[in-house]
């Protein structure tokens, strides 16, 4: 999972974006915007600047964290990300 997260946060997220896009009926631009917010949040540096937020977690699976993130967006907005299909 760490290698996948490292690749994802280094800009190689198109595969995962396409995967989530295929499982979702959300507008593509909204999905991209949420991916950007997700990346900004999880790449914040710690106080000493040595690690990013995701690196300080005991475990970190990008797909599971994204599914939770997008589920929270759905919960707090009127956007419907999926119809009967899970994002994870």
CSV table of N, CA, C and O in Angstrom, one decimal:
chain,number,residue,atom,x,y,z
A,1,UNK,N,0.8,-1.2,0.0
A,1,UNK,CA,0.0,0.0,0.0
A,1,UNK,C,0.8,1.3,0.0
A,1,UNK,O,0.4,2.3,-0.6
A,2,UNK,N,2.0,1.3,0.7
A,2,UNK,CA,2.8,2.5,0.7
A,2,UNK,C,3.3,2.8,-0.7
A,2,UNK,O,3.4,4.0,-1.0
A,3,UNK,N,3.7,1.8,-1.5
A,3,UNK,CA,4.2,2.1,-2.8
A,3,UNK,C,3.1,2.7,-3.7
A,3,UNK,O,3.4,3.6,-4.5
A,4,UNK,N,1.9,2.1,-3.6
A,4,UNK,CA,0.8,2.7,-4.3
A,4,UNK,C,0.5,4.1,-3.9
A,4,UNK,O,0.2,5.0,-4.8
A,5,UNK,N,0.5,4.4,-2.6
A,5,UNK,CA,0.2,5.7,-2.1
A,5,UNK,C,1.3,6.7,-2.6
A,5,UNK,O,1.0,7.8,-3.1
A,6,UNK,N,2.6,6.3,-2.5
A,6,UNK,CA,3.7,7.1,-3.0
A,6,UNK,C,3.5,7.5,-4.5
A,6,UNK,O,3.6,8.6,-4.9
A,7,UNK,N,3.1,6.5,-5.3
A,7,UNK,CA,2.9,6.7,-6.7
A,7,UNK,C,1.7,7.7,-6.9
A,7,UNK,O,1.8,8.6,-7.7
A,8,UNK,N,0.6,7.4,-6.2
A,8,UNK,CA,-0.6,8.2,-6.3
A,8,UNK,C,-0.3,9.7,-6.0
A,8,UNK,O,-0.6,10.6,-6.7
A,9,UNK,N,0.4,9.9,-4.9
A,9,UNK,CA,0.7,11.3,-4.5
A,9,UNK,C,1.8,12.0,-5.3
A,9,UNK,O,2.0,13.2,-5.2
A,10,UNK,N,2.5,11.2,-6.0
A,10,UNK,CA,3.5,11.7,-7.0
A,10,UNK,C,3.0,12.0,-8.3
A,10,UNK,O,3.7,12.2,-9.3
A,11,UNK,N,1.6,12.0,-8.4
A,11,UNK,CA,1.0,12.4,-9.7
A,11,UNK,C,0.5,11.2,-10.6
A,11,UNK,O,-0.1,11.5,-11.6
A,12,UNK,N,0.7,10.0,-10.2
A,12,UNK,CA,0.3,8.9,-11.0
A,12,UNK,C,-1.1,8.4,-10.5
A,12,UNK,O,-1.2,7.3,-10.0
A,13,UNK,N,-2.1,9.2,-10.6
A,13,UNK,CA,-3.4,8.9,-10.1
A,13,UNK,C,-4.5,8.7,-11.2
A,13,UNK,O,-5.6,8.4,-10.9
A,14,UNK,N,-4.1,8.8,-12.4
A,14,UNK,CA,-5.1,8.7,-13.5
A,14,UNK,C,-5.8,7.3,-13.5
A,14,UNK,O,-7.0,7.3,-13.8
A,15,UNK,N,-5.1,6.2,-13.3
A,15,UNK,CA,-5.7,4.9,-13.2
A,15,UNK,C,-6.8,4.8,-12.2
A,15,UNK,O,-7.9,4.3,-12.4
A,16,UNK,N,-6.5,5.3,-11.0
A,16,UNK,CA,-7.5,5.3,-9.9
A,16,UNK,C,-8.6,6.2,-10.2
A,16,UNK,O,-9.8,5.9,-10.0
A,17,UNK,N,-8.3,7.4,-10.8
A,17,UNK,CA,-9.4,8.3,-11.2
A,17,UNK,C,-10.3,7.7,-12.2
A,17,UNK,O,-11.5,7.8,-12.1
A,18,UNK,N,-9.8,7.0,-13.2
A,18,UNK,CA,-10.6,6.3,-14.2
A,18,UNK,C,-11.4,5.2,-13.6
A,18,UNK,O,-12.6,5.0,-13.9
A,19,UNK,N,-10.8,4.5,-12.6
A,19,UNK,CA,-11.5,3.4,-11.9
A,19,UNK,C,-12.7,4.0,-11.1
A,19,UNK,O,-13.8,3.4,-11.2
A,20,UNK,N,-12.5,5.0,-10.4
A,20,UNK,CA,-13.6,5.7,-9.6
A,20,UNK,C,-14.6,6.3,-10.5
A,20,UNK,O,-15.8,6.3,-10.3
A,21,UNK,N,-14.2,6.8,-11.6
A,21,UNK,CA,-15.1,7.5,-12.6
A,21,UNK,C,-16.0,6.4,-13.2
A,21,UNK,O,-17.2,6.7,-13.4
A,22,UNK,N,-15.5,5.2,-13.5
A,22,UNK,CA,-16.3,4.2,-14.1
A,22,UNK,C,-17.3,3.6,-13.1
A,22,UNK,O,-18.4,3.2,-13.5
A,23,UNK,N,-17.0,3.7,-11.8
A,23,UNK,CA,-18.0,3.2,-10.8
A,23,UNK,C,-18.9,4.3,-10.3
A,23,UNK,O,-19.7,4.0,-9.4
A,24,UNK,N,-18.8,5.4,-10.8
A,24,UNK,CA,-19.5,6.6,-10.2
A,24,UNK,C,-20.3,7.3,-11.3
A,24,UNK,O,-19.9,7.2,-12.5
A,25,UNK,N,-21.4,8.0,-10.9
A,25,UNK,CA,-22.1,8.8,-11.9
A,25,UNK,C,-21.9,10.3,-11.6
A,25,UNK,O,-22.6,11.1,-12.0
A,26,UNK,N,-20.8,10.6,-10.9
A,26,UNK,CA,-20.5,12.0,-10.5
A,26,UNK,C,-19.9,12.6,-11.8
A,26,UNK,O,-19.2,12.0,-12.6
A,27,UNK,N,-20.1,13.9,-11.9
A,27,UNK,CA,-19.5,14.7,-13.0
A,27,UNK,C,-18.0,14.5,-12.9
A,27,UNK,O,-17.4,14.7,-11.9
A,28,UNK,N,-17.3,14.3,-14.1
A,28,UNK,CA,-15.8,14.1,-14.1
A,28,UNK,C,-15.1,15.3,-13.4
A,28,UNK,O,-14.1,15.0,-12.7
A,29,UNK,N,-15.5,16.5,-13.7
A,29,UNK,CA,-14.8,17.6,-13.1
A,29,UNK,C,-14.9,17.6,-11.6
A,29,UNK,O,-14.0,18.0,-10.9
A,30,UNK,N,-16.1,17.3,-11.0
A,30,UNK,CA,-16.3,17.2,-9.6
A,30,UNK,C,-15.4,16.1,-9.0
A,30,UNK,O,-14.7,16.4,-8.0
A,31,UNK,N,-15.2,15.0,-9.7
A,31,UNK,CA,-14.4,13.9,-9.2
A,31,UNK,C,-12.9,14.4,-9.2
A,31,UNK,O,-12.2,14.2,-8.2
A,32,UNK,N,-12.5,15.1,-10.2
A,32,UNK,CA,-11.1,15.6,-10.3
A,32,UNK,C,-10.9,16.7,-9.2
A,32,UNK,O,-9.9,16.7,-8.5
A,33,UNK,N,-11.9,17.5,-8.9
A,33,UNK,CA,-11.8,18.5,-7.9
A,33,UNK,C,-11.6,17.8,-6.5
A,33,UNK,O,-10.8,18.2,-5.7
A,34,UNK,N,-12.4,16.8,-6.3
A,34,UNK,CA,-12.3,16.1,-5.0
A,34,UNK,C,-11.0,15.3,-4.9
A,34,UNK,O,-10.4,15.2,-3.8
A,35,UNK,N,-10.5,14.8,-6.0
A,35,UNK,CA,-9.2,14.1,-5.9
A,35,UNK,C,-8.1,15.2,-5.6
A,35,UNK,O,-7.2,14.9,-4.8
A,36,UNK,N,-8.2,16.4,-6.1
A,36,UNK,CA,-7.3,17.5,-5.8
A,36,UNK,C,-7.3,17.8,-4.3
A,36,UNK,O,-6.3,18.0,-3.7
A,37,UNK,N,-8.5,18.0,-3.8
A,37,UNK,CA,-8.7,18.3,-2.4
A,37,UNK,C,-8.1,17.2,-1.5
A,37,UNK,O,-7.4,17.4,-0.5
A,38,UNK,N,-8.4,15.9,-1.9
A,38,UNK,CA,-7.8,14.8,-1.2
A,38,UNK,C,-6.3,14.8,-1.1
A,38,UNK,O,-5.7,14.6,-0.1
A,39,UNK,N,-5.7,15.1,-2.3
A,39,UNK,CA,-4.2,15.1,-2.4
A,39,UNK,C,-3.7,16.3,-1.6
A,39,UNK,O,-2.7,16.1,-0.8
A,40,UNK,N,-4.3,17.4,-1.7
A,40,UNK,CA,-3.8,18.6,-0.9
A,40,UNK,C,-3.9,18.3,0.6
A,40,UNK,O,-3.0,18.6,1.4
A,41,UNK,N,-5.0,17.6,1.1
A,41,UNK,CA,-5.1,17.3,2.5
A,41,UNK,C,-4.0,16.3,2.9
A,41,UNK,O,-3.3,16.5,3.9
A,42,UNK,N,-3.9,15.2,2.2
A,42,UNK,CA,-3.0,14.1,2.6
A,42,UNK,C,-1.5,14.4,2.4
A,42,UNK,O,-0.7,13.7,2.9
A,43,UNK,N,-1.2,15.4,1.6
A,43,UNK,CA,0.2,15.7,1.4
A,43,UNK,C,0.7,16.8,2.2
A,43,UNK,O,1.9,17.3,2.0
A,44,UNK,N,-0.1,17.3,3.2
A,44,UNK,CA,0.4,18.4,4.1
A,44,UNK,C,1.6,17.8,4.9
A,44,UNK,O,1.5,16.7,5.4
A,45,UNK,N,2.6,18.6,5.0
A,45,UNK,CA,3.8,18.2,5.8
A,45,UNK,C,3.6,18.3,7.3
A,45,UNK,O,2.8,19.2,7.8
A,46,UNK,N,4.3,17.5,8.1
A,46,UNK,CA,4.2,17.6,9.5
A,46,UNK,C,5.0,18.8,10.0
A,46,UNK,O,5.6,19.5,9.1
A,47,UNK,N,5.0,19.1,11.3
A,47,UNK,CA,5.7,20.3,11.8
A,47,UNK,C,7.2,20.4,11.4
A,47,UNK,O,7.6,21.5,11.1
A,48,UNK,N,7.9,19.3,11.4
A,48,UNK,CA,9.3,19.3,11.1
A,48,UNK,C,9.5,19.3,9.6
A,48,UNK,O,10.6,19.4,9.1
A,49,UNK,N,8.5,19.0,8.8
A,49,UNK,CA,8.6,19.0,7.3
A,49,UNK,C,9.2,17.8,6.8
A,49,UNK,O,9.6,17.7,5.6
A,50,UNK,N,9.3,16.7,7.6
A,50,UNK,CA,10.0,15.5,7.1
A,50,UNK,C,9.0,14.5,6.5
A,50,UNK,O,9.5,13.6,5.7
A,51,UNK,N,7.7,14.5,6.9
A,51,UNK,CA,6.8,13.5,6.4
A,51,UNK,C,5.5,14.2,6.0
A,51,UNK,O,5.1,15.3,6.5
A,52,UNK,N,4.8,13.6,5.0
A,52,UNK,CA,3.5,14.1,4.6
A,52,UNK,C,2.5,13.4,5.5
A,52,UNK,O,2.8,12.3,6.1
A,53,UNK,N,1.3,14.0,5.6
A,53,UNK,CA,0.3,13.5,6.5
A,53,UNK,C,0.0,12.0,6.3
A,53,UNK,O,-0.1,11.2,7.3
A,54,UNK,N,-0.1,11.5,5.1
A,54,UNK,CA,-0.4,10.1,4.8
A,54,UNK,C,0.7,9.2,5.4
A,54,UNK,O,0.4,8.1,5.8
A,55,UNK,N,1.9,9.7,5.4
A,55,UNK,CA,3.1,8.9,5.9
A,55,UNK,C,3.1,8.7,7.4
A,55,UNK,O,3.7,7.8,7.9
A,56,UNK,N,2.3,9.5,8.1
A,56,UNK,CA,2.3,9.4,9.5
A,56,UNK,C,1.2,8.4,10.0
A,56,UNK,O,1.1,8.1,11.2
A,57,UNK,N,0.4,7.9,9.1
A,57,UNK,CA,-0.7,7.0,9.4
A,57,UNK,C,-0.1,5.6,9.6
A,57,UNK,O,0.9,5.2,8.8
A,58,UNK,N,-0.6,4.8,10.5
A,58,UNK,CA,-0.2,3.4,10.7
A,58,UNK,C,-0.4,2.6,9.4
A,58,UNK,O,0.5,1.8,9.0
A,59,UNK,N,-1.6,2.8,8.8
A,59,UNK,CA,-1.9,2.1,7.6
A,59,UNK,C,-2.5,3.1,6.6
A,59,UNK,O,-3.2,4.1,7.1
A,60,UNK,N,-2.3,3.0,5.4
A,60,UNK,CA,-2.9,3.9,4.4
A,60,UNK,C,-3.1,3.2,3.1
A,60,UNK,O,-2.2,2.9,2.4
A,61,UNK,N,-4.4,3.0,2.7
A,61,UNK,CA,-4.7,2.4,1.4
A,61,UNK,C,-5.5,3.5,0.7
A,61,UNK,O,-6.6,3.9,1.1
A,62,UNK,N,-4.9,3.9,-0.4
A,62,UNK,CA,-5.5,5.0,-1.2
A,62,UNK,C,-6.9,4.8,-1.6
A,62,UNK,O,-7.8,5.7,-1.4
A,63,UNK,N,-7.2,3.6,-2.1
A,63,UNK,CA,-8.6,3.4,-2.6
A,63,UNK,C,-9.6,3.4,-1.5
A,63,UNK,O,-10.7,4.0,-1.6
A,64,UNK,N,-9.3,2.9,-0.3
A,64,UNK,CA,-10.2,2.9,0.8
A,64,UNK,C,-10.4,4.3,1.3
A,64,UNK,O,-11.5,4.7,1.7
A,65,UNK,N,-9.3,5.1,1.4
A,65,UNK,CA,-9.4,6.4,1.9
A,65,UNK,C,-10.2,7.3,1.0
A,65,UNK,O,-10.9,8.1,1.4
A,66,UNK,N,-10.0,7.1,-0.3
A,66,UNK,CA,-10.7,7.9,-1.3
A,66,UNK,C,-12.2,7.5,-1.3
A,66,UNK,O,-13.1,8.4,-1.4
A,67,UNK,N,-12.5,6.3,-1.1
A,67,UNK,CA,-13.9,5.8,-1.0
A,67,UNK,C,-14.6,6.5,0.2
A,67,UNK,O,-15.7,7.0,0.1
A,68,UNK,N,-13.9,6.6,1.3
A,68,UNK,CA,-14.4,7.3,2.5
A,68,UNK,C,-14.5,8.8,2.2
A,68,UNK,O,-15.6,9.4,2.6
A,69,UNK,N,-13.5,9.4,1.6
A,69,UNK,CA,-13.6,10.8,1.3
A,69,UNK,C,-14.8,11.1,0.4
A,69,UNK,O,-15.5,12.0,0.7
A,70,UNK,N,-14.9,10.4,-0.6
A,70,UNK,CA,-16.0,10.6,-1.6
A,70,UNK,C,-17.4,10.3,-0.9
A,70,UNK,O,-18.4,11.0,-1.2
A,71,UNK,N,-17.4,9.3,0.0
A,71,UNK,CA,-18.7,9.0,0.7
A,71,UNK,C,-19.0,10.2,1.6
A,71,UNK,O,-20.2,10.5,1.7
A,72,UNK,N,-18.0,10.8,2.2
A,72,UNK,CA,-18.3,12.0,3.1
A,72,UNK,C,-18.8,13.2,2.2
A,72,UNK,O,-19.7,13.9,2.7
A,73,UNK,N,-18.2,13.3,1.0
A,73,UNK,CA,-18.7,14.4,0.1
A,73,UNK,C,-20.2,14.2,-0.2
A,73,UNK,O,-21.0,15.1,-0.2
A,74,UNK,N,-20.5,13.0,-0.5
A,74,UNK,CA,-21.9,12.6,-0.9
A,74,UNK,C,-22.8,12.9,0.3
A,74,UNK,O,-23.9,13.4,0.2
A,75,UNK,N,-22.3,12.5,1.5
A,75,UNK,CA,-23.1,12.7,2.7
A,75,UNK,C,-23.4,14.2,3.0
A,75,UNK,O,-24.5,14.6,3.4
A,76,UNK,N,-22.4,15.1,2.7
A,76,UNK,CA,-22.6,16.5,3.1
A,76,UNK,C,-23.0,17.4,1.9
A,76,UNK,O,-23.0,18.6,2.0
A,77,UNK,N,-23.3,16.8,0.8
A,77,UNK,CA,-23.7,17.5,-0.4
A,77,UNK,C,-24.8,16.8,-1.1
A,77,UNK,O,-25.2,15.7,-0.7
A,78,UNK,N,-25.4,17.4,-2.1
A,78,UNK,CA,-26.4,16.8,-2.8
A,78,UNK,C,-25.9,16.0,-4.0
A,78,UNK,O,-26.7,15.5,-4.8
A,79,UNK,N,-24.6,15.8,-4.1
A,79,UNK,CA,-24.0,15.1,-5.2
A,79,UNK,C,-24.2,13.6,-5.0
A,79,UNK,O,-24.0,13.1,-3.9
A,80,UNK,N,-24.6,12.9,-6.0
A,80,UNK,CA,-24.7,11.5,-5.9
A,80,UNK,C,-23.6,10.8,-6.7
A,80,UNK,O,-23.5,10.9,-7.9
A,81,UNK,N,-22.7,10.2,-5.9
A,81,UNK,CA,-21.5,9.6,-6.5
A,81,UNK,C,-21.7,8.2,-7.1
A,81,UNK,O,-21.0,7.8,-8.0
A,82,UNK,N,-22.7,7.5,-6.6
A,82,UNK,CA,-22.9,6.1,-7.2
A,82,UNK,C,-24.3,5.7,-7.0
A,82,UNK,O,-25.0,6.2,-6.1
A,83,UNK,N,-24.8,4.8,-7.8
A,83,UNK,CA,-26.1,4.3,-7.7
A,83,UNK,C,-26.0,2.8,-7.5
A,83,UNK,O,-25.8,2.0,-8.4
A,84,UNK,N,-26.0,2.4,-6.2
A,84,UNK,CA,-26.0,1.0,-5.9
A,84,UNK,C,-24.7,0.3,-6.1
A,84,UNK,O,-24.5,-0.9,-5.9
A,85,UNK,N,-23.6,1.0,-6.5
A,85,UNK,CA,-22.3,0.4,-6.7
A,85,UNK,C,-21.3,1.0,-5.8
A,85,UNK,O,-21.3,2.2,-5.7
A,86,UNK,N,-20.5,0.2,-5.1
A,86,UNK,CA,-19.6,0.7,-4.2
A,86,UNK,C,-18.4,1.4,-4.9
A,86,UNK,O,-18.1,1.0,-6.1
A,87,UNK,N,-17.8,2.3,-4.3
A,87,UNK,CA,-16.6,3.0,-4.9
A,87,UNK,C,-15.3,2.2,-4.6
A,87,UNK,O,-14.3,2.5,-5.2
A,88,UNK,N,-15.3,1.4,-3.6
A,88,UNK,CA,-14.0,0.8,-3.2
A,88,UNK,C,-13.9,-0.6,-3.8
A,88,UNK,O,-14.8,-1.2,-4.3
